[in-house]
CSV table of N, CA and C in Angstrom, one decimal:
chain,number,residue,atom,x,y,z
L,1,UNK,N,-20.2,0.6,-11.5
L,1,UNK,CA,-19.5,0.7,-10.3
L,1,UNK,C,-20.2,0.0,-9.1
L,2,UNK,N,-19.5,-0.7,-8.3
L,2,UNK,CA,-20.1,-1.4,-7.1
L,2,UNK,C,-20.3,-0.4,-6.0
L,3,UNK,N,-21.5,-0.5,-5.4
L,3,UNK,CA,-21.8,0.3,-4.3
L,3,UNK,C,-21.4,-0.4,-3.0
L,4,UNK,N,-20.5,0.2,-2.2
L,4,UNK,CA,-20.0,-0.4,-1.0
L,4,UNK,C,-20.8,0.2,0.2
L,5,UNK,N,-21.0,-0.6,1.2
L,5,UNK,CA,-21.8,-0.2,2.4
L,5,UNK,C,-21.1,1.1,3.0
L,6,UNK,N,-22.0,1.9,3.6
L,6,UNK,CA,-21.6,3.2,4.1
L,6,UNK,C,-20.5,3.0,5.2
L,7,UNK,N,-20.7,2.0,6.1
L,7,UNK,CA,-19.7,1.7,7.2
L,7,UNK,C,-18.3,1.4,6.6
L,8,UNK,N,-18.3,0.7,5.5
L,8,UNK,CA,-17.0,0.4,4.9
L,8,UNK,C,-16.4,1.6,4.3
L,9,UNK,N,-17.2,2.4,3.6
L,9,UNK,CA,-16.7,3.7,3.0
L,9,UNK,C,-16.1,4.6,4.1
L,10,UNK,N,-16.8,4.6,5.3
L,10,UNK,CA,-16.3,5.5,6.4
L,10,UNK,C,-15.0,4.9,6.9
L,11,UNK,N,-14.9,3.6,7.1
L,11,UNK,CA,-13.6,3.0,7.5
L,11,UNK,C,-12.5,3.2,6.5
L,12,UNK,N,-12.8,3.1,5.3
L,12,UNK,CA,-11.8,3.3,4.2
L,12,UNK,C,-11.3,4.7,4.3
L,13,UNK,N,-12.2,5.7,4.4
L,13,UNK,CA,-11.8,7.1,4.5
L,13,UNK,C,-11.0,7.3,5.8
L,14,UNK,N,-11.3,6.7,6.9
L,14,UNK,CA,-10.6,6.8,8.1
L,14,UNK,C,-9.2,6.3,8.0
L,15,UNK,N,-9.0,5.1,7.3
L,15,UNK,CA,-7.7,4.5,7.2
L,15,UNK,C,-6.9,5.0,6.1
L,16,UNK,N,-7.5,5.3,4.9
L,16,UNK,CA,-6.7,5.6,3.7
L,16,UNK,C,-6.4,7.1,3.6
L,17,UNK,N,-7.4,8.0,4.1
L,17,UNK,CA,-7.1,9.4,3.9
L,17,UNK,C,-5.9,9.9,4.6
L,18,UNK,N,-5.5,9.4,5.8
L,18,UNK,CA,-4.2,9.9,6.4
L,18,UNK,C,-3.0,9.6,5.5
L,19,UNK,N,-3.0,8.5,4.8
L,19,UNK,CA,-1.9,8.1,3.9
L,19,UNK,C,-1.9,9.0,2.7
L,20,UNK,N,-3.1,9.3,2.2
L,20,UNK,CA,-3.2,10.3,1.0
L,20,UNK,C,-2.7,11.7,1.5
L,21,UNK,N,-3.1,12.1,2.7
L,21,UNK,CA,-2.6,13.4,3.2
L,21,UNK,C,-1.1,13.4,3.4
L,22,UNK,N,-0.6,12.2,3.9
L,22,UNK,CA,0.9,12.1,4.0
L,22,UNK,C,1.6,12.3,2.7
L,23,UNK,N,1.0,11.6,1.6
L,23,UNK,CA,1.6,11.8,0.3
L,23,UNK,C,1.6,13.2,-0.1
L,24,UNK,N,0.5,13.9,0.2
L,24,UNK,CA,0.4,15.4,-0.2
L,24,UNK,C,1.4,16.2,0.6
L,25,UNK,N,1.6,15.9,1.9
L,25,UNK,CA,2.6,16.6,2.6
L,25,UNK,C,4.1,16.3,2.2
L,26,UNK,N,4.3,15.0,1.8
L,26,UNK,CA,5.6,14.5,1.5
L,26,UNK,C,6.0,15.0,0.1
L,27,UNK,N,5.1,14.9,-0.9
L,27,UNK,CA,5.4,15.2,-2.3
L,27,UNK,C,4.7,16.4,-2.9
L,28,UNK,N,3.8,17.1,-2.1
L,28,UNK,CA,3.2,18.3,-2.6
L,28,UNK,C,2.0,18.1,-3.4
L,29,UNK,N,1.5,16.9,-3.6
L,29,UNK,CA,0.4,16.6,-4.4
L,29,UNK,C,-0.4,15.4,-3.8
L,30,UNK,N,-1.7,15.6,-3.7
L,30,UNK,CA,-2.5,14.5,-3.2
L,30,UNK,C,-2.9,13.5,-4.3
L,31,UNK,N,-2.7,12.2,-4.2
L,31,UNK,CA,-3.1,11.3,-5.3
L,31,UNK,C,-4.6,11.3,-5.5
L,32,UNK,N,-4.9,11.1,-6.8
L,32,UNK,CA,-6.3,11.0,-7.2
L,32,UNK,C,-6.7,9.5,-6.9
L,33,UNK,N,-7.8,9.3,-6.3
L,33,UNK,CA,-8.3,7.9,-6.0
L,33,UNK,C,-9.3,7.6,-7.1
L,34,UNK,N,-9.0,6.5,-7.8
L,34,UNK,CA,-9.9,6.0,-8.8
L,34,UNK,C,-10.6,4.7,-8.3
L,35,UNK,N,-11.9,4.6,-8.7
L,35,UNK,CA,-12.7,3.4,-8.3
L,35,UNK,C,-12.8,2.4,-9.5
L,36,UNK,N,-12.3,2.7,-10.6
L,36,UNK,CA,-12.3,1.9,-11.8
L,36,UNK,C,-11.1,1.0,-11.8
L,37,UNK,N,-11.3,-0.2,-12.3
L,37,UNK,CA,-10.2,-1.2,-12.5
L,37,UNK,C,-9.2,-0.6,-13.5
L,38,UNK,N,-9.6,0.3,-14.4
L,38,UNK,CA,-8.7,0.9,-15.4
L,38,UNK,C,-7.9,2.0,-14.8
L,39,UNK,N,-8.2,2.5,-13.6
L,39,UNK,CA,-7.4,3.5,-13.0
L,39,UNK,C,-7.5,4.8,-13.7
L,40,UNK,N,-6.5,5.6,-13.7
L,40,UNK,CA,-6.4,6.8,-14.4
L,40,UNK,C,-5.1,7.5,-14.3
L,41,UNK,N,-5.0,8.7,-14.6
L,41,UNK,CA,-3.7,9.4,-14.6
L,41,UNK,C,-3.5,10.2,-13.3
L,42,UNK,N,-2.3,10.2,-12.8
L,42,UNK,CA,-2.0,11.0,-11.6
L,42,UNK,C,-1.4,12.3,-12.1
L,43,UNK,N,-1.4,13.3,-11.2
L,43,UNK,CA,-0.8,14.6,-11.5
L,43,UNK,C,0.7,14.4,-11.9
L,44,UNK,N,1.1,15.1,-12.9
L,44,UNK,CA,2.5,15.0,-13.4
L,44,UNK,C,3.5,15.3,-12.3
L,45,UNK,N,3.2,16.2,-11.4
L,45,UNK,CA,4.1,16.6,-10.3
L,45,UNK,C,4.3,15.4,-9.4
L,46,UNK,N,3.3,14.7,-9.1
L,46,UNK,CA,3.4,13.5,-8.2
L,46,UNK,C,4.2,12.4,-8.9
L,47,UNK,N,4.0,12.2,-10.2
L,47,UNK,CA,4.7,11.2,-10.9
L,47,UNK,C,6.2,11.6,-10.9
L,48,UNK,N,6.5,12.8,-11.1
L,48,UNK,CA,8.0,13.3,-11.1
L,48,UNK,C,8.6,13.1,-9.7
L,49,UNK,N,7.8,13.4,-8.7
L,49,UNK,CA,8.3,13.3,-7.3
L,49,UNK,C,8.6,11.8,-7.0
L,50,UNK,N,7.7,10.9,-7.4
L,50,UNK,CA,7.9,9.5,-7.1
L,50,UNK,C,9.1,9.0,-8.0
L,51,UNK,N,9.2,9.5,-9.2
L,51,UNK,CA,10.3,9.1,-10.0
L,51,UNK,C,11.6,9.5,-9.4
L,52,UNK,N,11.7,10.6,-8.8
L,52,UNK,CA,12.9,11.1,-8.1
L,52,UNK,C,13.2,10.2,-6.9
L,53,UNK,N,12.2,9.8,-6.1
L,53,UNK,CA,12.5,8.9,-5.0
L,53,UNK,C,13.0,7.6,-5.5
L,54,UNK,N,12.4,7.0,-6.6
L,54,UNK,CA,12.9,5.7,-7.1
L,54,UNK,C,14.3,5.8,-7.7
L,55,UNK,N,14.6,6.9,-8.4
L,55,UNK,CA,15.9,7.1,-9.0
L,55,UNK,C,17.0,7.3,-8.0
L,56,UNK,N,16.6,7.9,-6.8
L,56,UNK,CA,17.6,8.1,-5.7
L,56,UNK,C,17.8,6.9,-4.9
L,57,UNK,N,16.9,5.9,-5.0
L,57,UNK,CA,17.0,4.7,-4.2
L,57,UNK,C,18.1,3.8,-4.7
L,58,UNK,N,18.8,3.1,-3.8
L,58,UNK,CA,19.9,2.2,-4.2
L,58,UNK,C,19.2,0.9,-4.7
L,59,UNK,N,20.0,0.0,-5.2
L,59,UNK,CA,19.4,-1.2,-5.8
L,59,UNK,C,18.7,-2.1,-4.8
L,60,UNK,N,19.1,-2.1,-3.5
L,60,UNK,CA,18.5,-2.9,-2.5
L,60,UNK,C,17.1,-2.2,-2.2
L,61,UNK,N,17.1,-0.9,-2.0
L,61,UNK,CA,15.9,-0.2,-1.7
L,61,UNK,C,14.9,-0.4,-2.8
L,62,UNK,N,15.4,-0.3,-4.0
L,62,UNK,CA,14.5,-0.4,-5.2
L,62,UNK,C,13.9,-1.8,-5.3
L,63,UNK,N,14.7,-2.8,-5.0
L,63,UNK,CA,14.2,-4.2,-5.0
L,63,UNK,C,13.1,-4.4,-3.9
L,64,UNK,N,13.3,-3.8,-2.8
L,64,UNK,CA,12.4,-3.9,-1.7
L,64,UNK,C,11.1,-3.2,-2.0
L,65,UNK,N,11.2,-2.0,-2.6
L,65,UNK,CA,10.0,-1.2,-3.0
L,65,UNK,C,9.2,-2.0,-4.0
L,66,UNK,N,9.9,-2.6,-5.0
L,66,UNK,CA,9.3,-3.3,-6.0
L,66,UNK,C,8.5,-4.5,-5.5
L,67,UNK,N,9.2,-5.3,-4.5
L,67,UNK,CA,8.5,-6.4,-4.0
L,67,UNK,C,7.3,-6.0,-3.2
L,68,UNK,N,7.4,-4.9,-2.4
L,68,UNK,CA,6.2,-4.5,-1.7
L,68,UNK,C,5.1,-4.0,-2.6
L,69,UNK,N,5.5,-3.3,-3.7
L,69,UNK,CA,4.5,-2.8,-4.6
L,69,UNK,C,3.7,-4.0,-5.3
L,70,UNK,N,4.5,-5.0,-5.6
L,70,UNK,CA,3.9,-6.2,-6.2
L,70,UNK,C,2.9,-6.9,-5.3
L,71,UNK,N,3.2,-6.9,-4.0
L,71,UNK,CA,2.4,-7.5,-3.0
L,71,UNK,C,1.2,-6.7,-2.7
L,72,UNK,N,1.4,-5.4,-2.7
L,72,UNK,CA,0.3,-4.4,-2.2
L,72,UNK,C,-0.6,-4.0,-3.4
L,73,UNK,N,-0.1,-4.2,-4.6
L,73,UNK,CA,-0.8,-3.7,-5.8
L,73,UNK,C,-1.0,-2.2,-5.7
L,74,UNK,N,0.1,-1.6,-5.1
L,74,UNK,CA,0.1,-0.1,-4.9
L,74,UNK,C,1.5,0.3,-4.8
L,75,UNK,N,1.7,1.6,-5.1
L,75,UNK,CA,3.0,2.2,-4.9
L,75,UNK,C,3.0,3.1,-3.7
L,76,UNK,N,1.9,3.6,-3.3
L,76,UNK,CA,1.7,4.5,-2.2
L,76,UNK,C,2.1,3.8,-0.9
L,77,UNK,N,1.6,2.6,-0.7
L,77,UNK,CA,1.9,1.9,0.6
L,77,UNK,C,3.4,1.6,0.7
L,78,UNK,N,4.0,1.0,-0.3
L,78,UNK,CA,5.5,0.8,-0.2
L,78,UNK,C,6.3,2.1,0.1
L,79,UNK,N,5.9,3.2,-0.6
L,79,UNK,CA,6.6,4.4,-0.3
L,79,UNK,C,6.4,4.9,1.1
L,80,UNK,N,5.3,4.7,1.7
L,80,UNK,CA,5.0,5.1,3.1
L,80,UNK,C,5.8,4.2,4.0
L,81,UNK,N,6.0,2.9,3.7
L,81,UNK,CA,6.8,2.0,4.5
L,81,UNK,C,8.3,2.4,4.3
L,82,UNK,N,8.7,2.7,3.1
L,82,UNK,CA,10.1,3.1,2.8
L,82,UNK,C,10.5,4.4,3.5
L,83,UNK,N,9.6,5.3,3.6
L,83,UNK,CA,9.8,6.6,4.3
L,83,UNK,C,9.5,6.6,5.8
L,84,UNK,N,9.1,5.4,6.3
L,84,UNK,CA,8.9,5.3,7.8
L,84,UNK,C,7.5,5.7,8.2
L,85,UNK,N,6.6,6.0,7.4
L,85,UNK,CA,5.3,6.4,7.8
L,85,UNK,C,4.4,5.2,8.2
L,86,UNK,N,4.6,4.0,7.6
L,86,UNK,CA,3.9,2.8,7.9
L,86,UNK,C,4.8,1.7,8.4
L,87,UNK,N,4.3,0.9,9.3
L,87,UNK,CA,5.0,-0.4,9.6
L,87,UNK,C,4.4,-1.5,8.8
L,88,UNK,N,4.9,-2.7,9.0
L,88,UNK,CA,4.4,-3.9,8.3
L,88,UNK,C,2.9,-4.1,8.6
L,89,UNK,N,2.6,-4.2,9.9
L,89,UNK,CA,1.2,-4.5,10.3
L,89,UNK,C,0.2,-3.4,9.7
L,90,UNK,N,0.6,-2.2,9.8
L,90,UNK,CA,-0.3,-1.1,9.3
L,90,UNK,C,-0.5,-1.3,7.8
L,91,UNK,N,0.6,-1.6,7.1
L,91,UNK,CA,0.5,-1.7,5.6
L,91,UNK,C,-0.3,-2.9,5.2
L,92,UNK,N,-0.2,-4.0,6.0
L,92,UNK,CA,-1.1,-5.1,5.7
L,92,UNK,C,-2.5,-4.8,5.9
L,93,UNK,N,-2.8,-4.1,7.0
L,93,UNK,CA,-4.2,-3.7,7.3
L,93,UNK,C,-4.8,-2.9,6.1
L,94,UNK,N,-4.0,-2.0,5.6
L,94,UNK,CA,-4.5,-1.1,4.5
L,94,UNK,C,-4.7,-1.9,3.2
L,95,UNK,N,-3.7,-2.8,2.9
L,95,UNK,CA,-3.8,-3.6,1.7
L,95,UNK,C,-5.0,-4.5,1.8
L,96,UNK,N,-5.3,-5.0,2.9
L,96,UNK,CA,-6.4,-6.0,3.1
L,96,UNK,C,-7.8,-5.4,3.5
L,97,UNK,N,-7.9,-4.1,3.5
L,97,UNK,CA,-9.0,-3.4,4.0
L,97,UNK,C,-10.3,-3.9,3.4
L,98,UNK,N,-10.4,-3.9,2.1
L,98,UNK,CA,-11.7,-4.3,1.5
L,98,UNK,C,-11.9,-5.8,1.6
L,99,UNK,N,-10.9,-6.6,1.5
L,99,UNK,CA,-11.1,-8.0,1.6
L,99,UNK,C,-11.4,-8.4,3.0
L,100,UNK,N,-10.8,-7.8,4.0
L,100,UNK,CA,-11.2,-8.1,5.4
L,100,UNK,C,-12.7,-7.7,5.7
L,101,UNK,N,-13.1,-6.6,5.0
L,101,UNK,CA,-14.5,-6.2,5.1
L,101,UNK,C,-15.4,-7.4,4.6
L,102,UNK,N,-15.0,-7.9,3.5
L,102,UNK,CA,-15.8,-9.0,2.9
L,102,UNK,C,-15.8,-10.2,3.7
L,103,UNK,N,-14.6,-10.5,4.3
L,103,UNK,CA,-14.5,-11.7,5.2
L,103,UNK,C,-15.4,-11.5,6.4
L,104,UNK,N,-15.4,-10.3,7.0
L,104,UNK,CA,-16.3,-10.0,8.1
L,104,UNK,C,-17.8,-10.2,7.8
L,105,UNK,N,-18.1,-9.8,6.6
L,105,UNK,CA,-19.5,-9.9,6.1
L,105,UNK,C,-19.9,-11.3,5.7
L,106,UNK,N,-19.0,-12.0,5.0
L,106,UNK,CA,-19.4,-13.3,4.4
L,106,UNK,C,-18.7,-14.5,5.0
L,107,UNK,N,-17.7,-14.3,5.8
L,107,UNK,CA,-16.9,-15.3,6.4
L,107,UNK,C,-15.6,-15.6,5.7
L,108,UNK,N,-14.7,-16.3,6.5
L,108,UNK,CA,-13.4,-16.6,6.0
L,108,UNK,C,-13.5,-18.0,5.3
L,109,UNK,N,-12.9,-18.1,4.1
L,109,UNK,CA,-12.8,-19.3,3.4
L,109,UNK,C,-11.5,-20.0,3.8
L,110,UNK,N,-11.6,-21.1,4.5
L,110,UNK,CA,-10.3,-21.8,5.0
L,110,UNK,C,-9.6,-22.3,3.7
L,111,UNK,N,-8.3,-22.2,3.8
L,111,UNK,CA,-7.5,-22.6,2.6
L,111,UNK,C,-7.5,-21.6,1.5
L,112,UNK,N,-8.2,-20.5,1.7
L,112,UNK,CA,-8.2,-19.4,0.7
L,112,UNK,C,-7.8,-18.1,1.3
L,113,UNK,N,-8.7,-17.5,2.1
L,113,UNK,CA,-8.4,-16.2,2.7
L,113,UNK,C,-7.2,-16.3,3.7
L,114,UNK,N,-7.2,-17.4,4.5
L,114,UNK,CA,-6.1,-17.5,5.5
L,114,UNK,C,-4.8,-17.7,4.8
L,115,UNK,N,-4.7,-18.4,3.7
L,115,UNK,CA,-3.5,-18.6,3.0
L,115,UNK,C,-3.1,-17.2,2.3
L,116,UNK,N,-4.0,-16.5,1.8
L,116,UNK,CA,-3.7,-15.2,1.2
L,116,UNK,C,-3.1,-14.2,2.3
L,117,UNK,N,-3.7,-14.3,3.5
L,117,UNK,CA,-3.2,-13.4,4.6
L,117,UNK,C,-1.8,-13.8,4.9
L,118,UNK,N,-1.5,-15.1,5.1
L,118,UNK,CA,-0.2,-15.5,5.4
L,118,UNK,C,0.8,-15.2,4.3
L,119,UNK,N,0.4,-15.4,3.1
L,119,UNK,CA,1.3,-15.0,2.0
L,119,UNK,C,1.6,-13.5,1.9
L,120,UNK,N,0.6,-12.7,2.1
L,120,UNK,CA,0.9,-11.3,2.1
L,120,UNK,C,1.8,-10.9,3.3
L,121,UNK,N,1.6,-11.5,4.5
L,121,UNK,CA,2.5,-11.2,5.6
L,121,UNK,C,3.9,-11.5,5.3
L,122,UNK,N,4.1,-12.7,4.6
L,122,UNK,CA,5.5,-13.1,4.3
L,122,UNK,C,6.1,-12.2,3.2
L,123,UNK,N,5.3,-11.8,2.2
L,123,UNK,CA,5.8,-11.0,1.1
L,123,UNK,C,6.2,-9.6,1.7
L,124,UNK,N,5.3,-9.0,2.5
L,124,UNK,CA,5.6,-7.6,3.0
L,124,UNK,C,6.7,-7.7,4.0
L,125,UNK,N,6.7,-8.6,4.9
L,125,UNK,CA,7.7,-8.7,6.0
L,125,UNK,C,9.1,-8.9,5.4
L,126,UNK,N,9.2,-9.9,4.5
L,126,UNK,CA,10.5,-10.2,3.9
L,126,UNK,C,11.0,-9.0,3.2
L,127,UNK,N,10.2,-8.2,2.5
L,127,UNK,CA,10.7,-7.1,1.7
L,127,UNK,C,11.2,-6.0,2.7
L,128,UNK,N,10.4,-5.8,3.8
L,128,UNK,CA,10.8,-4.8,4.8
L,128,UNK,C,12.1,-5.3,5.5
L,129,UNK,N,12.2,-6.5,5.9
L,129,UNK,CA,13.5,-7.0,6.5
L,129,UNK,C,14.7,-6.8,5.6
L,130,UNK,N,14.5,-7.1,4.3
L,130,UNK,CA,15.5,-6.9,3.3
L,130,UNK,C,15.9,-5.5,3.2
L,131,UNK,N,14.9,-4.6,3.2
L,131,UNK,CA,15.2,-3.1,3.2
L,131,UNK,C,16.0,-2.7,4.4
L,132,UNK,N,15.6,-3.1,5.6
L,132,UNK,CA,16.2,-2.7,6.8
L,132,UNK,C,17.6,-3.3,6.9
L,133,UNK,N,17.8,-4.5,6.4
L,133,UNK,CA,19.2,-5.1,6.4
L,133,UNK,C,20.1,-4.3,5.5
L,134,UNK,N,19.5,-3.8,4.4
L,134,UNK,CA,20.4,-3.1,3.4
L,134,UNK,C,20.8,-1.8,4.0
L,135,UNK,N,20.1,-1.3,5.0
L,135,UNK,CA,20.5,0.0,5.6
L,135,UNK,C,21.6,-0.2,6.7
L,136,UNK,N,21.9,-1.5,7.1
L,136,UNK,CA,22.9,-1.7,8.1
L,136,UNK,C,24.3,-1.7,7.6
L,137,UNK,N,24.5,-1.8,6.3
L,137,UNK,CA,25.8,-1.9,5.7
L,137,UNK,C,26.7,-0.6,5.9
């Protein structure tokens, strides 16, 4: 397991913990955070609660959540956006937290990091706009 600097761990706790607490208040279970690439299993109650949200979503909402989840490599962040807890900018900040730390430490690779940032902004913003337009009907 990689050891991350203390200041990054503190920033991660400051930024991520409120979302985990929101999940706990929204669904009654706090997600387990794994540091392994292999991940792990979440509490069955949380899985069922998320399943209910996804089953209750219409096709447009589900497509938007799916697009955000693919961009975020997370389901928690899209659910927080879907439920109005996070905006686009906040979600992008959370998604890029570790990579931005690395950029601050080692520098931005032009034609790499900047393109990734722009791509993520397009993916998340377009999914959110699609979601919001679907609610206008």
